[in-house]
PDB file of C-alpha atoms in Angstrom:
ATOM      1  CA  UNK A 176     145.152  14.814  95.136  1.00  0.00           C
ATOM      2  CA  UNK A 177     144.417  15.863  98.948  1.00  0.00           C
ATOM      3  CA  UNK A 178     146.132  19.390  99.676  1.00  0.00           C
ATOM      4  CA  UNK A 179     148.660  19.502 102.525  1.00  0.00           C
ATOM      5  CA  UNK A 180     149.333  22.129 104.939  1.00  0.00           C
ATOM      6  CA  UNK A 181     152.052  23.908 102.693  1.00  0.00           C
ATOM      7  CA  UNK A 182     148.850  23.923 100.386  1.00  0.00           C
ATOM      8  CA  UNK A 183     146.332  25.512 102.399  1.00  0.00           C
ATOM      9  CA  UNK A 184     149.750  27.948 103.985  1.00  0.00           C
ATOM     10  CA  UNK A 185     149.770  29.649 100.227  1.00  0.00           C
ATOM     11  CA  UNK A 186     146.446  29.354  99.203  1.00  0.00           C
ATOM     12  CA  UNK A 187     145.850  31.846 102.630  1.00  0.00           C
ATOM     13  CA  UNK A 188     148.156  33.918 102.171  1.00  0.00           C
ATOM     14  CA  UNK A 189     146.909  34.739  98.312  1.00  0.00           C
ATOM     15  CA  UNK A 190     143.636  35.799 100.515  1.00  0.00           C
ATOM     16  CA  UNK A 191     145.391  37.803 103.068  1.00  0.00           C
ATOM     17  CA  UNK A 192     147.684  39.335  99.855  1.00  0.00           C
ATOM     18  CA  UNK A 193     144.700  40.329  98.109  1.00  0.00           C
ATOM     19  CA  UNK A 194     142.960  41.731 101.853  1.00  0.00           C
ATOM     20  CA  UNK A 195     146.098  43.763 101.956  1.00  0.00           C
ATOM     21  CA  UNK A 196     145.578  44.941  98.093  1.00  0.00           C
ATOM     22  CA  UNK A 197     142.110  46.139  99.362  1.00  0.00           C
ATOM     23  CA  UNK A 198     142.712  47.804 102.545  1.00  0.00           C
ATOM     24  CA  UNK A 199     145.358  50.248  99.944  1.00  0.00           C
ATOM     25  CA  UNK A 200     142.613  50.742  98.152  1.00  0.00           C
ATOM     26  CA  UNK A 201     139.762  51.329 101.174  1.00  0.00           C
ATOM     27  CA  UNK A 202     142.386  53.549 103.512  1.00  0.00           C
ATOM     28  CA  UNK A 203     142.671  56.663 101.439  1.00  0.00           C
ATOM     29  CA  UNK A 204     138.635  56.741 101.478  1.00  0.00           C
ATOM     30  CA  UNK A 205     139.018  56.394 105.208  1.00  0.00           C
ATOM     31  CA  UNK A 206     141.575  59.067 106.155  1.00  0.00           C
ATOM     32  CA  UNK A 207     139.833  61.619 103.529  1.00  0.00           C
ATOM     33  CA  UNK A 208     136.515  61.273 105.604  1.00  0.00           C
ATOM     34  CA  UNK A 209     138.046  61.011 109.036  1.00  0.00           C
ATOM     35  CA  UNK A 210     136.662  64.534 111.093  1.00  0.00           C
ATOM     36  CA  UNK A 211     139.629  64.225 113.503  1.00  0.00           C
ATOM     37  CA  UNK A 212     143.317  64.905 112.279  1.00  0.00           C
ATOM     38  CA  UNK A 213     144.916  62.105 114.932  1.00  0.00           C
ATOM     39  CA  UNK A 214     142.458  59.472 112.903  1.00  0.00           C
ATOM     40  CA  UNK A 215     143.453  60.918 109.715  1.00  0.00           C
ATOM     41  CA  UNK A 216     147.134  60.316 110.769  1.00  0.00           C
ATOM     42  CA  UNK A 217     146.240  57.074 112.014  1.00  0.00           C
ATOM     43  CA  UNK A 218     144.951  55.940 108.401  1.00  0.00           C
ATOM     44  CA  UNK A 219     147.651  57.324 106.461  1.00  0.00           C
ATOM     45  CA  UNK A 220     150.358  55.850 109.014  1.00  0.00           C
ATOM     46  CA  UNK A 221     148.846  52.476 108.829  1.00  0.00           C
ATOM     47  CA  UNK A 222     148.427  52.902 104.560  1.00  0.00           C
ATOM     48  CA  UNK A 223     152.191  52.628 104.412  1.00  0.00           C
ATOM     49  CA  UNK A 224     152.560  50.164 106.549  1.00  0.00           C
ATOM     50  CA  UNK A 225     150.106  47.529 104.718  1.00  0.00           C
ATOM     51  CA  UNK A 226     152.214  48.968 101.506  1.00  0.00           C
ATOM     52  CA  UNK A 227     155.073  47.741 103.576  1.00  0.00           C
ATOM     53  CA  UNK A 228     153.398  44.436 104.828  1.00  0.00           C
ATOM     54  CA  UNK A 229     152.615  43.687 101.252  1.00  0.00           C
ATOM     55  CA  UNK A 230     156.198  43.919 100.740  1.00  0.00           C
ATOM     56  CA  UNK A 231     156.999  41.409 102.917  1.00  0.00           C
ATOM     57  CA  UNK A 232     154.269  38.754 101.593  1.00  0.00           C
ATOM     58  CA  UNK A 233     156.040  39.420  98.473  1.00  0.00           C
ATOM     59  CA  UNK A 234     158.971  37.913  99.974  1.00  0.00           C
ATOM     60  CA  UNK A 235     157.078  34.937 101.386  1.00  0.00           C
ATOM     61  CA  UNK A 236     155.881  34.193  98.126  1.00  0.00           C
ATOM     62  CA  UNK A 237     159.333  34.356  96.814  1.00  0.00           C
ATOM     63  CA  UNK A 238     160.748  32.402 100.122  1.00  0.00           C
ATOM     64  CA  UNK A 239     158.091  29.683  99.010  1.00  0.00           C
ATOM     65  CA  UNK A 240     159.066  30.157  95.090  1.00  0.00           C
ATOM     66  CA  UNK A 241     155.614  30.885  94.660  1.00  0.00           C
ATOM     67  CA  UNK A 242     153.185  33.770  93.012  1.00  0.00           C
ATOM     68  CA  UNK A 243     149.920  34.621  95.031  1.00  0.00           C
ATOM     69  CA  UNK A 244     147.132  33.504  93.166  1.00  0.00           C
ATOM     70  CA  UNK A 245     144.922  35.840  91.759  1.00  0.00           C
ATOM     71  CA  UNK A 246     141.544  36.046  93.638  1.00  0.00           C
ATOM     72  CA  UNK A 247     139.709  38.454  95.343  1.00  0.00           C
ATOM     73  CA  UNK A 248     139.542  38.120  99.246  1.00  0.00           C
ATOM     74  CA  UNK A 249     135.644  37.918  99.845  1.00  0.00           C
ATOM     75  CA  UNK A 250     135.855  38.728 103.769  1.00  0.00           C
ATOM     76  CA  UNK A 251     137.630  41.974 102.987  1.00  0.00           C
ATOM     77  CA  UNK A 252     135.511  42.945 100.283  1.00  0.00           C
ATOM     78  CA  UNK A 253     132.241  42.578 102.480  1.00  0.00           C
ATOM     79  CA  UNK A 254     134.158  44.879 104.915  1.00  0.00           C
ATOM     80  CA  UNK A 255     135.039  47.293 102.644  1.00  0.00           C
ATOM     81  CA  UNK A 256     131.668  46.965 101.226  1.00  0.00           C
ATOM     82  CA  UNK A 257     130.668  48.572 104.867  1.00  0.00           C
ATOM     83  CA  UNK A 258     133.064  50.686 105.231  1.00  0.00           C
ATOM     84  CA  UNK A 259     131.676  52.543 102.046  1.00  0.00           C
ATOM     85  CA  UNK A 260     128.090  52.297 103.428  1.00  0.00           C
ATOM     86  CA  UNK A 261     129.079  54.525 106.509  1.00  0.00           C
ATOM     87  CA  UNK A 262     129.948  57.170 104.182  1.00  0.00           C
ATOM     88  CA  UNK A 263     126.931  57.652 102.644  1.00  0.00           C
ATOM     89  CA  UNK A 264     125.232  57.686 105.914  1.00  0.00           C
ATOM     90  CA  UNK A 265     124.092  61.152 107.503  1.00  0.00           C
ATOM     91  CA  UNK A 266     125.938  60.963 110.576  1.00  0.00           C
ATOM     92  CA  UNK A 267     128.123  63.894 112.484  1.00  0.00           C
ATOM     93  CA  UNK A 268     131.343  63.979 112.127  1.00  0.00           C
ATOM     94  CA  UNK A 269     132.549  63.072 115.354  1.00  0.00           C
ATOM     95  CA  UNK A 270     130.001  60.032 115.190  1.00  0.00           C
ATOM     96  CA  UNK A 271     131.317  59.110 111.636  1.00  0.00           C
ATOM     97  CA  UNK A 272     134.344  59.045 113.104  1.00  0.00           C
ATOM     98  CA  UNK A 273     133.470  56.464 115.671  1.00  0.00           C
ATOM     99  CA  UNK A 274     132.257  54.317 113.439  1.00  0.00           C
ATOM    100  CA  UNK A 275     135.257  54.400 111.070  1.00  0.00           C
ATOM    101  CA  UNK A 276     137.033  53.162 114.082  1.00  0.00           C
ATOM    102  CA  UNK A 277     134.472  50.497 114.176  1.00  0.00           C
ATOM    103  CA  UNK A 278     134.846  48.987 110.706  1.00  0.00           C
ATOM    104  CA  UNK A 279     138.540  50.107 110.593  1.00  0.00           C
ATOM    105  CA  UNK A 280     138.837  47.409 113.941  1.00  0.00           C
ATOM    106  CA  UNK A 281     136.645  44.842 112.303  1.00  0.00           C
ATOM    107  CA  UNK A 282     139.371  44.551 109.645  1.00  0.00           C
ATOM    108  CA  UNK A 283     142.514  44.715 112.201  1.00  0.00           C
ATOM    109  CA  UNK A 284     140.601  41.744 113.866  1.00  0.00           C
ATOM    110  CA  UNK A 285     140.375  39.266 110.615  1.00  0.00           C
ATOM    111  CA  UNK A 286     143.766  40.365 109.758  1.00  0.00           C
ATOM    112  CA  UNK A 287     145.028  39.462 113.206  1.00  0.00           C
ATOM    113  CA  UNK A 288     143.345  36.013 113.101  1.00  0.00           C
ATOM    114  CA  UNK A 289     144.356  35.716 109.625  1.00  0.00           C
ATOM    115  CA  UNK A 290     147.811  36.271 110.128  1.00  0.00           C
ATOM    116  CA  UNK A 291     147.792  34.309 113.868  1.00  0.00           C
ATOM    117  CA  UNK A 292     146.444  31.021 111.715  1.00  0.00           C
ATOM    118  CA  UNK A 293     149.372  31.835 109.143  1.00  0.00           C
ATOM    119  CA  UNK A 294     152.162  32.194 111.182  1.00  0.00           C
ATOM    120  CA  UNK A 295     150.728  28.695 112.575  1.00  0.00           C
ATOM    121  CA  UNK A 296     150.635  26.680 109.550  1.00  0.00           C
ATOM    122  CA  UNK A 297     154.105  28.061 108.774  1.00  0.00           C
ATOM    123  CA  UNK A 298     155.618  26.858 112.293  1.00  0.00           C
ATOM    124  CA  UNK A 299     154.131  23.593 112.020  1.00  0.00           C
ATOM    125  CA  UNK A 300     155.430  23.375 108.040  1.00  0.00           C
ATOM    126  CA  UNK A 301     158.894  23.943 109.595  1.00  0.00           C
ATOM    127  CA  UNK A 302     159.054  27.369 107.938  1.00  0.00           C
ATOM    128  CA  UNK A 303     161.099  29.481 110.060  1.00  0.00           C
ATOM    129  CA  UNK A 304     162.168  32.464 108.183  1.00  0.00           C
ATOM    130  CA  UNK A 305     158.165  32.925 106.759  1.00  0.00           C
ATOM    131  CA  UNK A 306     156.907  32.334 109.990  1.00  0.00           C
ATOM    132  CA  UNK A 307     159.020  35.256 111.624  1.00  0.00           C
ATOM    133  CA  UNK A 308     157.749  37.650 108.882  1.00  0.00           C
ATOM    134  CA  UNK A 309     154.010  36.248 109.339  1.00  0.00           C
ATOM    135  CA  UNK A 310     154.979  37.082 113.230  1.00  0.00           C
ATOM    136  CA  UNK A 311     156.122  40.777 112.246  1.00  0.00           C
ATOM    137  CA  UNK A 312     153.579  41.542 110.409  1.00  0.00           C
ATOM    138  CA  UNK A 313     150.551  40.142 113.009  1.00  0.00           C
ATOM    139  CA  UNK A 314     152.840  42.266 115.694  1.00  0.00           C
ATOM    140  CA  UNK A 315     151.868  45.492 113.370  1.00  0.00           C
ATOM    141  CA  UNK A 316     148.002  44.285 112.995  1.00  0.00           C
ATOM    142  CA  UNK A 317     147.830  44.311 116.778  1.00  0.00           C
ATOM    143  CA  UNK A 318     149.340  47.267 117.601  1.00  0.00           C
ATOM    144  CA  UNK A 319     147.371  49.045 114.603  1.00  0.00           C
ATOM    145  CA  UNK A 320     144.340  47.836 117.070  1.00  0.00           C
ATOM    146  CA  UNK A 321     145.492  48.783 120.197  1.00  0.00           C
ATOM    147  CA  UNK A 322     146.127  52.569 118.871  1.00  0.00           C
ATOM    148  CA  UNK A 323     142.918  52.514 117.362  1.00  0.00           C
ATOM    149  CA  UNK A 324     140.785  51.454 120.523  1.00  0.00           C
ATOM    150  CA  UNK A 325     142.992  53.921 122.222  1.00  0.00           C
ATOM    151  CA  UNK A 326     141.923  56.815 120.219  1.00  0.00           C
ATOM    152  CA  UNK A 327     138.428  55.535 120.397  1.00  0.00           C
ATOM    153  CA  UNK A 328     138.296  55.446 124.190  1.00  0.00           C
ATOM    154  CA  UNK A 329     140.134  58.410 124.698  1.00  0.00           C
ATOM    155  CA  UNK A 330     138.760  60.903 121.887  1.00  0.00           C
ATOM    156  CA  UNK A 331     136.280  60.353 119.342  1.00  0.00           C
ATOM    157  CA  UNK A 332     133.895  58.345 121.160  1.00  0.00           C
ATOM    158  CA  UNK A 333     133.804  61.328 123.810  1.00  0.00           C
ATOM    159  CA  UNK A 334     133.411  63.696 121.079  1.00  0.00           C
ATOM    160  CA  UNK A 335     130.669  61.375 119.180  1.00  0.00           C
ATOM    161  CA  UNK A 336     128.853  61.036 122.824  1.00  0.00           C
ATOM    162  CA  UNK A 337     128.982  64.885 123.309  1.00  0.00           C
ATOM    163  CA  UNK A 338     128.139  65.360 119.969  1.00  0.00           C
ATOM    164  CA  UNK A 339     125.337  63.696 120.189  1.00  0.00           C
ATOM    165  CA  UNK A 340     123.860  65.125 123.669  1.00  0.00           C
ATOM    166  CA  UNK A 341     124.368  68.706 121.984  1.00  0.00           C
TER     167      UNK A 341
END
């Protein structure tokens, strides 16, 4: 039997359920190695919101009398998988820091598309109530960005470039 679009809506959000299962796991790594105490704060701000966000697809699934299904999101494990690789790299910690930002961004931006293409299916399903809490919790993602580039451009990647004339 051909899946339909109700389908494919929960079969995506059991990958973006177990992205957010990771990302609890991966933040705590993060924050421990970030140099600079705004990033730390930054990591540890945005751990209890994904515990929150989690929350709320726990909802959905309940909204959609459903359970997420129990598989492992591949994207989010290859970016975790890099995440981890920074840390054992011998780089300054105003540089590490940079590049936390980096990978920490790279999974803000699949999470924002992720969430942008499930709030979608949901409005075209006719799912109002799941497609305002798919539109909450993309609102977080992107602000989660935002304050991360804005720490970037304004403080660690000065510090990591005058780290790095020095």
């Amino acid at each position: 039997m051909a899946k339909k679009m109700q389908d494919l809506l929960i079969e995506e959000l059991s990958d973006v359920y177990s992205a957010e299962r990771q990302i609890t796991q991966a933040l705590p790594k993060l924050a421990r190695a970030a140099a600079s105490a705004d990033l730390r704060t930054a990591f540890e701000s945005h751990l209890e919101e994904t515990k929150g966000q989690i929350a709320r697809l726990d909802r959905i699934f309940s909204l959609l009398k459903q359970q997420p299904e129990e598989k492992e999101c591949k994207a989010m494990k290859g970016l975790a998988e890099e995440a981890d690789e920074l840390l054992k790299e011998d780089l300054a910690p105003e540089v590490l820091d940079a590049a936390l930002i980096a990978a920490a961004q790279k999974v803000e931006h699949y999470e924002i598309a992720s969430y942008g293409s499930l709030r979608a299916y949901a409005d075209a399903c006719g799912l109002d109530e799941v497609a305002d809490l798919l539109g909450q919790t993309l609102a977080e993602e992107k602000a989660t960005d935002e304050k991360l580039n804005g720490l970037a451009v304004a403080e660690i990647n000065p510090r990591a470039v005058e780290r790095s004339a020095a």
